[in-house]
Amino acid sequence: MAELLTEDAIADALKGLPGWEREDDATIVRFAKLPSFPEAIAAVDAVAELAEADNHHPDMDIRYNSLKFKLSTHSEGGLTAKDTDLAAKISSELDARGAS
């Protein structure tokens, strides 16, 4: 079981996760735009590999070259280190691909 993060811990984590925002009490979200549809799909594929390796899977929305990633630890009913850790990995992948 993962432990829920405190409000202070969430705020601190988000300071180190540019582009990520609170959507609600239990979710963080990031939007990204890639240069093209194939680049967006390649980014989603890469994130799928990261998520599978961590056994923690984000909600992903694809709109042509625009992506939305949502993270929450549903089994715990909120945000845990699993979410902030995967958010950092997603950000690294998106940044490496030139996402804006």
mmCIF file of N, CA, C and O in Angstrom:
data_model
loop_
_atom_site.group_PDB
_atom_site.id
_atom_site.type_symbol
_atom_site.label_atom_id
_atom_site.label_comp_id
_atom_site.label_asym_id
_atom_site.label_seq_id
_atom_site.Cartn_x
_atom_site.Cartn_y
_atom_site.Cartn_z
ATOM 1 N N MET A 1 0.827 -1.192 0.000
ATOM 2 C CA MET A 1 0.000 0.000 0.000
ATOM 3 C C MET A 1 0.868 1.252 0.000
ATOM 4 O O MET A 1 1.855 1.322 0.720
ATOM 5 N N ALA A 2 0.488 2.206 -0.782
ATOM 6 C CA ALA A 2 1.180 3.487 -0.827
ATOM 7 C C ALA A 2 0.496 4.455 0.128
ATOM 8 O O ALA A 2 -0.724 4.446 0.270
ATOM 9 N N GLU A 3 1.287 5.276 0.763
ATOM 10 C CA GLU A 3 0.767 6.234 1.736
ATOM 11 C C GLU A 3 0.369 7.523 1.035
ATOM 12 O O GLU A 3 1.110 8.040 0.185
ATOM 13 N N LEU A 4 -0.798 8.070 1.396
ATOM 14 C CA LEU A 4 -1.231 9.337 0.820
ATOM 15 C C LEU A 4 -0.274 10.452 1.212
ATOM 16 O O LEU A 4 0.221 10.499 2.342
ATOM 17 N N LEU A 5 -0.032 11.344 0.281
ATOM 18 C CA LEU A 5 0.813 12.501 0.543
ATOM 19 C C LEU A 5 0.019 13.566 1.286
ATOM 20 O O LEU A 5 -1.184 13.741 1.047
ATOM 21 N N THR A 6 0.703 14.303 2.154
ATOM 22 C CA THR A 6 0.070 15.434 2.828
ATOM 23 C C THR A 6 -0.055 16.586 1.836
ATOM 24 O O THR A 6 0.606 16.595 0.782
ATOM 25 N N GLU A 7 -0.858 17.577 2.180
ATOM 26 C CA GLU A 7 -1.001 18.755 1.320
ATOM 27 C C GLU A 7 0.354 19.442 1.128
ATOM 28 O O GLU A 7 0.680 19.874 0.025
ATOM 29 N N ASP A 8 1.142 19.542 2.189
ATOM 30 C CA ASP A 8 2.465 20.166 2.085
ATOM 31 C C ASP A 8 3.377 19.359 1.163
ATOM 32 O O ASP A 8 4.122 19.930 0.357
ATOM 33 N N ALA A 9 3.325 18.049 1.273
ATOM 34 C CA ALA A 9 4.160 17.194 0.422
ATOM 35 C C ALA A 9 3.753 17.322 -1.044
ATOM 36 O O ALA A 9 4.613 17.338 -1.933
ATOM 37 N N ILE A 10 2.464 17.428 -1.300
ATOM 38 C CA ILE A 10 1.987 17.598 -2.678
ATOM 39 C C ILE A 10 2.468 18.936 -3.230
ATOM 40 O O ILE A 10 2.999 19.009 -4.346
ATOM 41 N N ALA A 11 2.321 19.990 -2.449
ATOM 42 C CA ALA A 11 2.756 21.323 -2.888
ATOM 43 C C ALA A 11 4.256 21.329 -3.163
ATOM 44 O O ALA A 11 4.704 21.880 -4.181
ATOM 45 N N ASP A 12 5.034 20.716 -2.286
ATOM 46 C CA ASP A 12 6.480 20.645 -2.491
ATOM 47 C C ASP A 12 6.820 19.857 -3.751
ATOM 48 O O ASP A 12 7.688 20.256 -4.524
ATOM 49 N N ALA A 13 6.150 18.739 -3.955
ATOM 50 C CA ALA A 13 6.410 17.909 -5.139
ATOM 51 C C ALA A 13 6.095 18.674 -6.420
ATOM 52 O O ALA A 13 6.857 18.613 -7.390
ATOM 53 N N LEU A 14 4.983 19.400 -6.429
ATOM 54 C CA LEU A 14 4.591 20.129 -7.636
ATOM 55 C C LEU A 14 5.577 21.248 -7.974
ATOM 56 O O LEU A 14 5.725 21.595 -9.147
ATOM 57 N N LYS A 15 6.265 21.789 -6.970
ATOM 58 C CA LYS A 15 7.291 22.807 -7.244
ATOM 59 C C LYS A 15 8.406 22.231 -8.112
ATOM 60 O O LYS A 15 9.012 22.950 -8.894
ATOM 61 N N GLY A 16 8.658 20.939 -7.971
ATOM 62 C CA GLY A 16 9.692 20.281 -8.756
ATOM 63 C C GLY A 16 9.187 19.589 -10.000
ATOM 64 O O GLY A 16 9.934 18.867 -10.658
ATOM 65 N N LEU A 17 7.909 19.791 -10.312
ATOM 66 C CA LEU A 17 7.295 19.160 -11.482
ATOM 67 C C LEU A 17 6.660 20.226 -12.380
ATOM 68 O O LEU A 17 5.439 20.372 -12.436
ATOM 69 N N PRO A 18 7.483 20.991 -13.094
ATOM 70 C CA PRO A 18 6.926 22.038 -13.957
ATOM 71 C C PRO A 18 5.895 21.468 -14.937
ATOM 72 O O PRO A 18 6.097 20.405 -15.519
ATOM 73 N N GLY A 19 4.808 22.190 -15.080
ATOM 74 C CA GLY A 19 3.755 21.775 -16.004
ATOM 75 C C GLY A 19 2.667 20.941 -15.354
ATOM 76 O O GLY A 19 1.580 20.810 -15.903
ATOM 77 N N TRP A 20 2.947 20.366 -14.200
ATOM 78 C CA TRP A 20 1.947 19.566 -13.489
ATOM 79 C C TRP A 20 1.158 20.468 -12.550
ATOM 80 O O TRP A 20 1.716 21.341 -11.900
ATOM 81 N N GLU A 21 -0.164 20.219 -12.497
ATOM 82 C CA GLU A 21 -1.052 21.011 -11.652
ATOM 83 C C GLU A 21 -2.024 20.093 -10.935
ATOM 84 O O GLU A 21 -2.310 18.986 -11.417
ATOM 85 N N ARG A 22 -2.553 20.579 -9.833
ATOM 86 C CA ARG A 22 -3.639 19.865 -9.160
ATOM 87 C C ARG A 22 -4.902 20.036 -9.989
ATOM 88 O O ARG A 22 -5.242 21.130 -10.400
ATOM 89 N N GLU A 23 -5.569 18.931 -10.241
ATOM 90 C CA GLU A 23 -6.875 19.027 -10.903
ATOM 91 C C GLU A 23 -7.969 19.029 -9.857
ATOM 92 O O GLU A 23 -8.962 19.731 -9.986
ATOM 93 N N ASP A 24 -7.789 18.213 -8.845
ATOM 94 C CA ASP A 24 -8.706 18.156 -7.718
ATOM 95 C C ASP A 24 -7.932 17.582 -6.536
ATOM 96 O O ASP A 24 -6.715 17.463 -6.599
ATOM 97 N N ASP A 25 -8.607 17.210 -5.483
ATOM 98 C CA ASP A 25 -7.907 16.718 -4.292
ATOM 99 C C ASP A 25 -7.118 15.447 -4.536
ATOM 100 O O ASP A 25 -6.157 15.170 -3.814
ATOM 101 N N ALA A 26 -7.489 14.668 -5.539
ATOM 102 C CA ALA A 26 -6.886 13.347 -5.728
ATOM 103 C C ALA A 26 -6.136 13.182 -7.044
ATOM 104 O O ALA A 26 -5.716 12.083 -7.367
ATOM 105 N N THR A 27 -5.945 14.272 -7.797
ATOM 106 C CA THR A 27 -5.406 14.130 -9.155
ATOM 107 C C THR A 27 -4.435 15.255 -9.495
ATOM 108 O O THR A 27 -4.689 16.413 -9.174
ATOM 109 N N ILE A 28 -3.347 14.886 -10.180
ATOM 110 C CA ILE A 28 -2.492 15.882 -10.816
ATOM 111 C C ILE A 28 -2.573 15.663 -12.323
ATOM 112 O O ILE A 28 -2.836 14.557 -12.791
ATOM 113 N N VAL A 29 -2.347 16.727 -13.075
ATOM 114 C CA VAL A 29 -2.531 16.675 -14.520
ATOM 115 C C VAL A 29 -1.446 17.491 -15.213
ATOM 116 O O VAL A 29 -0.949 18.474 -14.667
ATOM 117 N N ARG A 30 -1.073 17.034 -16.400
ATOM 118 C CA ARG A 30 -0.158 17.791 -17.253
ATOM 119 C C ARG A 30 -0.643 17.717 -18.691
ATOM 120 O O ARG A 30 -1.038 16.659 -19.182
ATOM 121 N N PHE A 31 -0.597 18.858 -19.354
ATOM 122 C CA PHE A 31 -0.889 18.956 -20.783
ATOM 123 C C PHE A 31 0.428 19.127 -21.520
ATOM 124 O O PHE A 31 1.337 19.782 -21.013
ATOM 125 N N ALA A 32 0.520 18.562 -22.709
ATOM 126 C CA ALA A 32 1.726 18.702 -23.522
ATOM 127 C C ALA A 32 1.344 18.717 -24.992
ATOM 128 O O ALA A 32 0.396 18.042 -25.402
ATOM 129 N N LYS A 33 2.090 19.484 -25.743
ATOM 130 C CA LYS A 33 1.895 19.524 -27.195
ATOM 131 C C LYS A 33 3.187 19.065 -27.829
ATOM 132 O O LYS A 33 4.261 19.568 -27.519
ATOM 133 N N LEU A 34 3.078 18.094 -28.738
ATOM 134 C CA LEU A 34 4.216 17.561 -29.474
ATOM 135 C C LEU A 34 4.195 18.111 -30.896
ATOM 136 O O LEU A 34 3.171 18.611 -31.353
ATOM 137 N N PRO A 35 5.313 18.029 -31.609
ATOM 138 C CA PRO A 35 5.383 18.598 -32.960
ATOM 139 C C PRO A 35 4.404 17.989 -33.968
ATOM 140 O O PRO A 35 4.028 18.653 -34.936
ATOM 141 N N SER A 36 4.013 16.731 -33.781
ATOM 142 C CA SER A 36 3.154 16.072 -34.766
ATOM 143 C C SER A 36 2.376 14.938 -34.099
ATOM 144 O O SER A 36 2.678 14.543 -32.967
ATOM 145 N N PHE A 37 1.410 14.408 -34.814
ATOM 146 C CA PHE A 37 0.646 13.266 -34.308
ATOM 147 C C PHE A 37 1.544 12.048 -34.081
ATOM 148 O O PHE A 37 1.483 11.438 -33.008
ATOM 149 N N PRO A 38 2.416 11.686 -35.042
ATOM 150 C CA PRO A 38 3.302 10.535 -34.785
ATOM 151 C C PRO A 38 4.192 10.738 -33.560
ATOM 152 O O PRO A 38 4.430 9.797 -32.804
ATOM 153 N N GLU A 39 4.683 11.955 -33.348
ATOM 154 C CA GLU A 39 5.499 12.241 -32.166
ATOM 155 C C GLU A 39 4.672 12.086 -30.887
ATOM 156 O O GLU A 39 5.166 11.587 -29.878
ATOM 157 N N ALA A 40 3.421 12.527 -30.921
ATOM 158 C CA ALA A 40 2.546 12.387 -29.755
ATOM 159 C C ALA A 40 2.310 10.913 -29.440
ATOM 160 O O ALA A 40 2.376 10.498 -28.275
ATOM 161 N N ILE A 41 2.071 10.114 -30.459
ATOM 162 C CA ILE A 41 1.845 8.683 -30.248
ATOM 163 C C ILE A 41 3.105 8.005 -29.732
ATOM 164 O O ILE A 41 3.053 7.147 -28.837
ATOM 165 N N ALA A 42 4.264 8.408 -30.243
ATOM 166 C CA ALA A 42 5.527 7.851 -29.750
ATOM 167 C C ALA A 42 5.716 8.200 -28.273
ATOM 168 O O ALA A 42 6.188 7.363 -27.489
ATOM 169 N N ALA A 43 5.335 9.404 -27.878
ATOM 170 C CA ALA A 43 5.436 9.798 -26.474
ATOM 171 C C ALA A 43 4.493 8.958 -25.616
ATOM 172 O O ALA A 43 4.870 8.495 -24.528
ATOM 173 N N VAL A 44 3.286 8.738 -26.098
ATOM 174 C CA VAL A 44 2.329 7.900 -25.364
ATOM 175 C C VAL A 44 2.867 6.479 -25.222
ATOM 176 O O VAL A 44 2.780 5.873 -24.146
ATOM 177 N N ASP A 45 3.453 5.952 -26.287
ATOM 178 C CA ASP A 45 4.049 4.607 -26.227
ATOM 179 C C ASP A 45 5.157 4.546 -25.180
ATOM 180 O O ASP A 45 5.254 3.589 -24.410
ATOM 181 N N ALA A 46 5.994 5.578 -25.154
ATOM 182 C CA ALA A 46 7.088 5.607 -24.180
ATOM 183 C C ALA A 46 6.549 5.699 -22.756
ATOM 184 O O ALA A 46 7.038 5.011 -21.851
ATOM 185 N N VAL A 47 5.531 6.511 -22.551
ATOM 186 C CA VAL A 47 4.919 6.630 -21.221
ATOM 187 C C VAL A 47 4.258 5.312 -20.826
ATOM 188 O O VAL A 47 4.320 4.903 -19.669
ATOM 189 N N ALA A 48 3.669 4.628 -21.782
ATOM 190 C CA ALA A 48 3.059 3.322 -21.487
ATOM 191 C C ALA A 48 4.109 2.349 -20.966
ATOM 192 O O ALA A 48 3.833 1.584 -20.022
ATOM 193 N N GLU A 49 5.301 2.374 -21.540
ATOM 194 C CA GLU A 49 6.382 1.504 -21.064
ATOM 195 C C GLU A 49 6.800 1.874 -19.639
ATOM 196 O O GLU A 49 7.012 0.999 -18.800
ATOM 197 N N LEU A 50 6.929 3.166 -19.375
ATOM 198 C CA LEU A 50 7.280 3.616 -18.024
ATOM 199 C C LEU A 50 6.212 3.191 -17.020
ATOM 200 O O LEU A 50 6.526 2.705 -15.927
ATOM 201 N N ALA A 51 4.966 3.391 -17.402
ATOM 202 C CA ALA A 51 3.849 3.057 -16.512
ATOM 203 C C ALA A 51 3.793 1.560 -16.231
ATOM 204 O O ALA A 51 3.564 1.136 -15.090
ATOM 205 N N GLU A 52 4.006 0.785 -17.246
ATOM 206 C CA GLU A 52 3.972 -0.673 -17.079
ATOM 207 C C GLU A 52 5.108 -1.131 -16.166
ATOM 208 O O GLU A 52 4.908 -1.989 -15.295
ATOM 209 N N ALA A 53 6.278 -0.550 -16.335
ATOM 210 C CA ALA A 53 7.416 -0.906 -15.486
ATOM 211 C C ALA A 53 7.151 -0.563 -14.020
ATOM 212 O O ALA A 53 7.592 -1.279 -13.124
ATOM 213 N N ASP A 54 6.423 0.539 -13.790
ATOM 214 C CA ASP A 54 6.096 0.965 -12.426
ATOM 215 C C ASP A 54 4.808 0.339 -11.903
ATOM 216 O O ASP A 54 4.458 0.531 -10.739
ATOM 217 N N ASN A 55 4.081 -0.358 -12.771
ATOM 218 C CA ASN A 55 2.766 -0.898 -12.426
ATOM 219 C C ASN A 55 1.866 0.202 -11.857
ATOM 220 O O ASN A 55 1.182 0.033 -10.853
ATOM 221 N N HIS A 56 1.920 1.350 -12.512
ATOM 222 C CA HIS A 56 1.101 2.513 -12.126
ATOM 223 C C HIS A 56 0.754 3.242 -13.413
ATOM 224 O O HIS A 56 1.648 3.696 -14.129
ATOM 225 N N HIS A 57 -0.518 3.327 -13.736
ATOM 226 C CA HIS A 57 -0.928 3.732 -15.078
ATOM 227 C C HIS A 57 -1.726 5.035 -15.074
ATOM 228 O O HIS A 57 -2.761 5.108 -14.399
ATOM 229 N N PRO A 58 -1.251 6.033 -15.820
ATOM 230 C CA PRO A 58 -1.974 7.300 -15.901
ATOM 231 C C PRO A 58 -3.159 7.192 -16.848
ATOM 232 O O PRO A 58 -3.202 6.324 -17.719
ATOM 233 N N ASP A 59 -4.108 8.095 -16.667
ATOM 234 C CA ASP A 59 -5.129 8.299 -17.678
ATOM 235 C C ASP A 59 -4.475 9.177 -18.738
ATOM 236 O O ASP A 59 -3.766 10.136 -18.411
ATOM 237 N N MET A 60 -4.681 8.833 -20.010
ATOM 238 C CA MET A 60 -4.079 9.598 -21.094
ATOM 239 C C MET A 60 -5.145 9.944 -22.118
ATOM 240 O O MET A 60 -5.959 9.101 -22.478
ATOM 241 N N ASP A 61 -5.110 11.191 -22.569
ATOM 242 C CA ASP A 61 -6.038 11.662 -23.583
ATOM 243 C C ASP A 61 -5.210 12.202 -24.745
ATOM 244 O O ASP A 61 -4.274 12.982 -24.529
ATOM 245 N N ILE A 62 -5.553 11.770 -25.950
ATOM 246 C CA ILE A 62 -4.814 12.169 -27.156
ATOM 247 C C ILE A 62 -5.757 12.960 -28.059
ATOM 248 O O ILE A 62 -6.831 12.471 -28.420
ATOM 249 N N ARG A 63 -5.341 14.161 -28.416
ATOM 250 C CA ARG A 63 -6.065 15.009 -29.370
ATOM 251 C C ARG A 63 -5.058 15.508 -30.396
ATOM 252 O O ARG A 63 -4.397 16.515 -30.176
ATOM 253 N N TYR A 64 -4.922 14.749 -31.465
ATOM 254 C CA TYR A 64 -3.932 15.015 -32.511
ATOM 255 C C TYR A 64 -2.544 15.081 -31.894
ATOM 256 O O TYR A 64 -1.994 14.048 -31.532
ATOM 257 N N ASN A 65 -1.955 16.262 -31.733
ATOM 258 C CA ASN A 65 -0.605 16.335 -31.163
ATOM 259 C C ASN A 65 -0.613 16.850 -29.720
ATOM 260 O O ASN A 65 0.430 17.114 -29.152
ATOM 261 N N SER A 66 -1.803 16.968 -29.138
ATOM 262 C CA SER A 66 -1.944 17.432 -27.759
ATOM 263 C C SER A 66 -2.278 16.259 -26.850
ATOM 264 O O SER A 66 -3.161 15.459 -27.160
ATOM 265 N N LEU A 67 -1.555 16.184 -25.743
ATOM 266 C CA LEU A 67 -1.729 15.082 -24.800
ATOM 267 C C LEU A 67 -2.106 15.617 -23.432
ATOM 268 O O LEU A 67 -1.692 16.707 -23.045
ATOM 269 N N LYS A 68 -2.858 14.800 -22.711
ATOM 270 C CA LYS A 68 -3.198 15.108 -21.319
ATOM 271 C C LYS A 68 -2.920 13.857 -20.501
ATOM 272 O O LYS A 68 -3.385 12.771 -20.847
ATOM 273 N N PHE A 69 -2.152 14.027 -19.428
ATOM 274 C CA PHE A 69 -1.833 12.929 -18.514
ATOM 275 C C PHE A 69 -2.425 13.245 -17.154
ATOM 276 O O PHE A 69 -2.226 14.351 -16.635
ATOM 277 N N LYS A 70 -3.135 12.281 -16.594
ATOM 278 C CA LYS A 70 -3.719 12.442 -15.263
ATOM 279 C C LYS A 70 -3.226 11.315 -14.373
ATOM 280 O O LYS A 70 -3.247 10.150 -14.781
ATOM 281 N N LEU A 71 -2.802 11.673 -13.167
ATOM 282 C CA LEU A 71 -2.298 10.691 -12.219
ATOM 283 C C LEU A 71 -3.031 10.778 -10.892
ATOM 284 O O LEU A 71 -3.273 11.866 -10.366
ATOM 285 N N SER A 72 -3.362 9.616 -10.369
ATOM 286 C CA SER A 72 -3.963 9.472 -9.051
ATOM 287 C C SER A 72 -3.769 8.019 -8.646
ATOM 288 O O SER A 72 -3.782 7.135 -9.502
ATOM 289 N N THR A 73 -3.580 7.789 -7.363
ATOM 290 C CA THR A 73 -3.505 6.407 -6.886
ATOM 291 C C THR A 73 -4.914 6.029 -6.440
ATOM 292 O O THR A 73 -5.303 6.265 -5.295
ATOM 293 N N HIS A 74 -5.684 5.495 -7.368
ATOM 294 C CA HIS A 74 -7.097 5.205 -7.121
ATOM 295 C C HIS A 74 -7.298 4.266 -5.943
ATOM 296 O O HIS A 74 -8.229 4.441 -5.162
ATOM 297 N N SER A 75 -6.406 3.300 -5.799
ATOM 298 C CA SER A 75 -6.568 2.329 -4.701
ATOM 299 C C SER A 75 -6.437 2.984 -3.327
ATOM 300 O O SER A 75 -6.949 2.466 -2.350
ATOM 301 N N GLU A 76 -5.752 4.134 -3.279
ATOM 302 C CA GLU A 76 -5.574 4.847 -2.016
ATOM 303 C C GLU A 76 -6.510 6.041 -1.890
ATOM 304 O O GLU A 76 -6.574 6.675 -0.848
ATOM 305 N N GLY A 77 -7.185 6.384 -2.983
ATOM 306 C CA GLY A 77 -8.127 7.498 -2.947
ATOM 307 C C GLY A 77 -7.464 8.867 -2.947
ATOM 308 O O GLY A 77 -8.039 9.832 -2.443
ATOM 309 N N GLY A 78 -6.289 8.968 -3.522
ATOM 310 C CA GLY A 78 -5.622 10.260 -3.559
ATOM 311 C C GLY A 78 -4.254 10.178 -4.180
ATOM 312 O O GLY A 78 -3.960 9.275 -4.964
ATOM 313 N N LEU A 79 -3.414 11.122 -3.809
ATOM 314 C CA LEU A 79 -2.074 11.226 -4.383
ATOM 315 C C LEU A 79 -1.037 10.595 -3.474
ATOM 316 O O LEU A 79 -1.043 10.819 -2.266
ATOM 317 N N THR A 80 -0.154 9.820 -4.085
ATOM 318 C CA THR A 80 0.931 9.168 -3.368
ATOM 319 C C THR A 80 2.241 9.436 -4.108
ATOM 320 O O THR A 80 2.242 10.029 -5.200
ATOM 321 N N ALA A 81 3.331 8.968 -3.535
ATOM 322 C CA ALA A 81 4.624 9.106 -4.193
ATOM 323 C C ALA A 81 4.642 8.390 -5.541
ATOM 324 O O ALA A 81 5.410 8.779 -6.438
ATOM 325 N N LYS A 82 3.806 7.378 -5.717
ATOM 326 C CA LYS A 82 3.721 6.724 -7.025
ATOM 327 C C LYS A 82 3.372 7.741 -8.105
ATOM 328 O O LYS A 82 3.885 7.675 -9.226
ATOM 329 N N ASP A 83 2.478 8.665 -7.775
ATOM 330 C CA ASP A 83 2.041 9.662 -8.752
ATOM 331 C C ASP A 83 3.132 10.673 -9.055
ATOM 332 O O ASP A 83 3.406 10.957 -10.217
ATOM 333 N N THR A 84 3.752 11.209 -8.014
ATOM 334 C CA THR A 84 4.785 12.216 -8.250
ATOM 335 C C THR A 84 6.024 11.599 -8.898
ATOM 336 O O THR A 84 6.656 12.244 -9.736
ATOM 337 N N ASP A 85 6.349 10.361 -8.552
ATOM 338 C CA ASP A 85 7.487 9.689 -9.184
ATOM 339 C C ASP A 85 7.238 9.468 -10.674
ATOM 340 O O ASP A 85 8.104 9.736 -11.511
ATOM 341 N N LEU A 86 6.042 8.977 -11.005
ATOM 342 C CA LEU A 86 5.734 8.754 -12.421
ATOM 343 C C LEU A 86 5.605 10.077 -13.162
ATOM 344 O O LEU A 86 6.017 10.186 -14.318
ATOM 345 N N ALA A 87 5.077 11.101 -12.510
ATOM 346 C CA ALA A 87 4.983 12.423 -13.145
ATOM 347 C C ALA A 87 6.373 12.912 -13.557
ATOM 348 O O ALA A 87 6.546 13.456 -14.652
ATOM 349 N N ALA A 88 7.353 12.717 -12.698
ATOM 350 C CA ALA A 88 8.724 13.131 -13.021
ATOM 351 C C ALA A 88 9.251 12.365 -14.234
ATOM 352 O O ALA A 88 9.901 12.947 -15.112
ATOM 353 N N LYS A 89 8.969 11.082 -14.290
ATOM 354 C CA LYS A 89 9.419 10.274 -15.430
ATOM 355 C C LYS A 89 8.719 10.702 -16.716
ATOM 356 O O LYS A 89 9.342 10.775 -17.787
ATOM 357 N N ILE A 90 7.420 10.973 -16.621
ATOM 358 C CA ILE A 90 6.664 11.440 -17.790
ATOM 359 C C ILE A 90 7.237 12.769 -18.271
ATOM 360 O O ILE A 90 7.451 12.976 -19.470
ATOM 361 N N SER A 91 7.498 13.667 -17.341
ATOM 362 C CA SER A 91 8.060 14.970 -17.713
ATOM 363 C C SER A 91 9.389 14.817 -18.418
ATOM 364 O O SER A 91 9.646 15.492 -19.426
ATOM 365 N N SER A 92 10.250 13.959 -17.914
ATOM 366 C CA SER A 92 11.545 13.732 -18.562
ATOM 367 C C SER A 92 11.365 13.246 -19.988
ATOM 368 O O SER A 92 12.058 13.693 -20.911
ATOM 369 N N GLU A 93 10.438 12.320 -20.176
ATOM 370 C CA GLU A 93 10.171 11.786 -21.520
ATOM 371 C C GLU A 93 9.641 12.881 -22.443
ATOM 372 O O GLU A 93 10.089 13.022 -23.588
ATOM 373 N N LEU A 94 8.687 13.661 -21.964
ATOM 374 C CA LEU A 94 8.116 14.728 -22.781
ATOM 375 C C LEU A 94 9.150 15.787 -23.103
ATOM 376 O O LEU A 94 9.228 16.261 -24.241
ATOM 377 N N ASP A 95 9.938 16.173 -22.121
ATOM 378 C CA ASP A 95 10.974 17.179 -22.339
ATOM 379 C C ASP A 95 11.985 16.704 -23.379
ATOM 380 O O ASP A 95 12.405 17.471 -24.246
ATOM 381 N N ALA A 96 12.370 15.432 -23.310
ATOM 382 C CA ALA A 96 13.330 14.880 -24.260
ATOM 383 C C ALA A 96 12.772 14.887 -25.683
ATOM 384 O O ALA A 96 13.542 14.919 -26.655
ATOM 385 N N ARG A 97 11.458 14.869 -25.805
ATOM 386 C CA ARG A 97 10.814 14.868 -27.119
ATOM 387 C C ARG A 97 10.416 16.262 -27.584
ATOM 388 O O ARG A 97 9.731 16.419 -28.595
ATOM 389 N N GLY A 98 10.789 17.274 -26.829
ATOM 390 C CA GLY A 98 10.517 18.656 -27.233
ATOM 391 C C GLY A 98 9.096 19.101 -27.034
ATOM 392 O O GLY A 98 8.618 20.001 -27.743
ATOM 393 N N ALA A 99 8.418 18.512 -26.066
ATOM 394 C CA ALA A 99 7.027 18.909 -25.795
ATOM 395 C C ALA A 99 6.980 20.320 -25.242
ATOM 396 O O ALA A 99 7.881 20.774 -24.563
ATOM 397 N N SER A 100 5.913 20.986 -25.590
ATOM 398 C CA SER A 100 5.684 22.321 -25.010
ATOM 399 C C SER A 100 4.434 22.289 -24.167
ATOM 400 O O SER A 100 3.700 21.336 -24.146
#
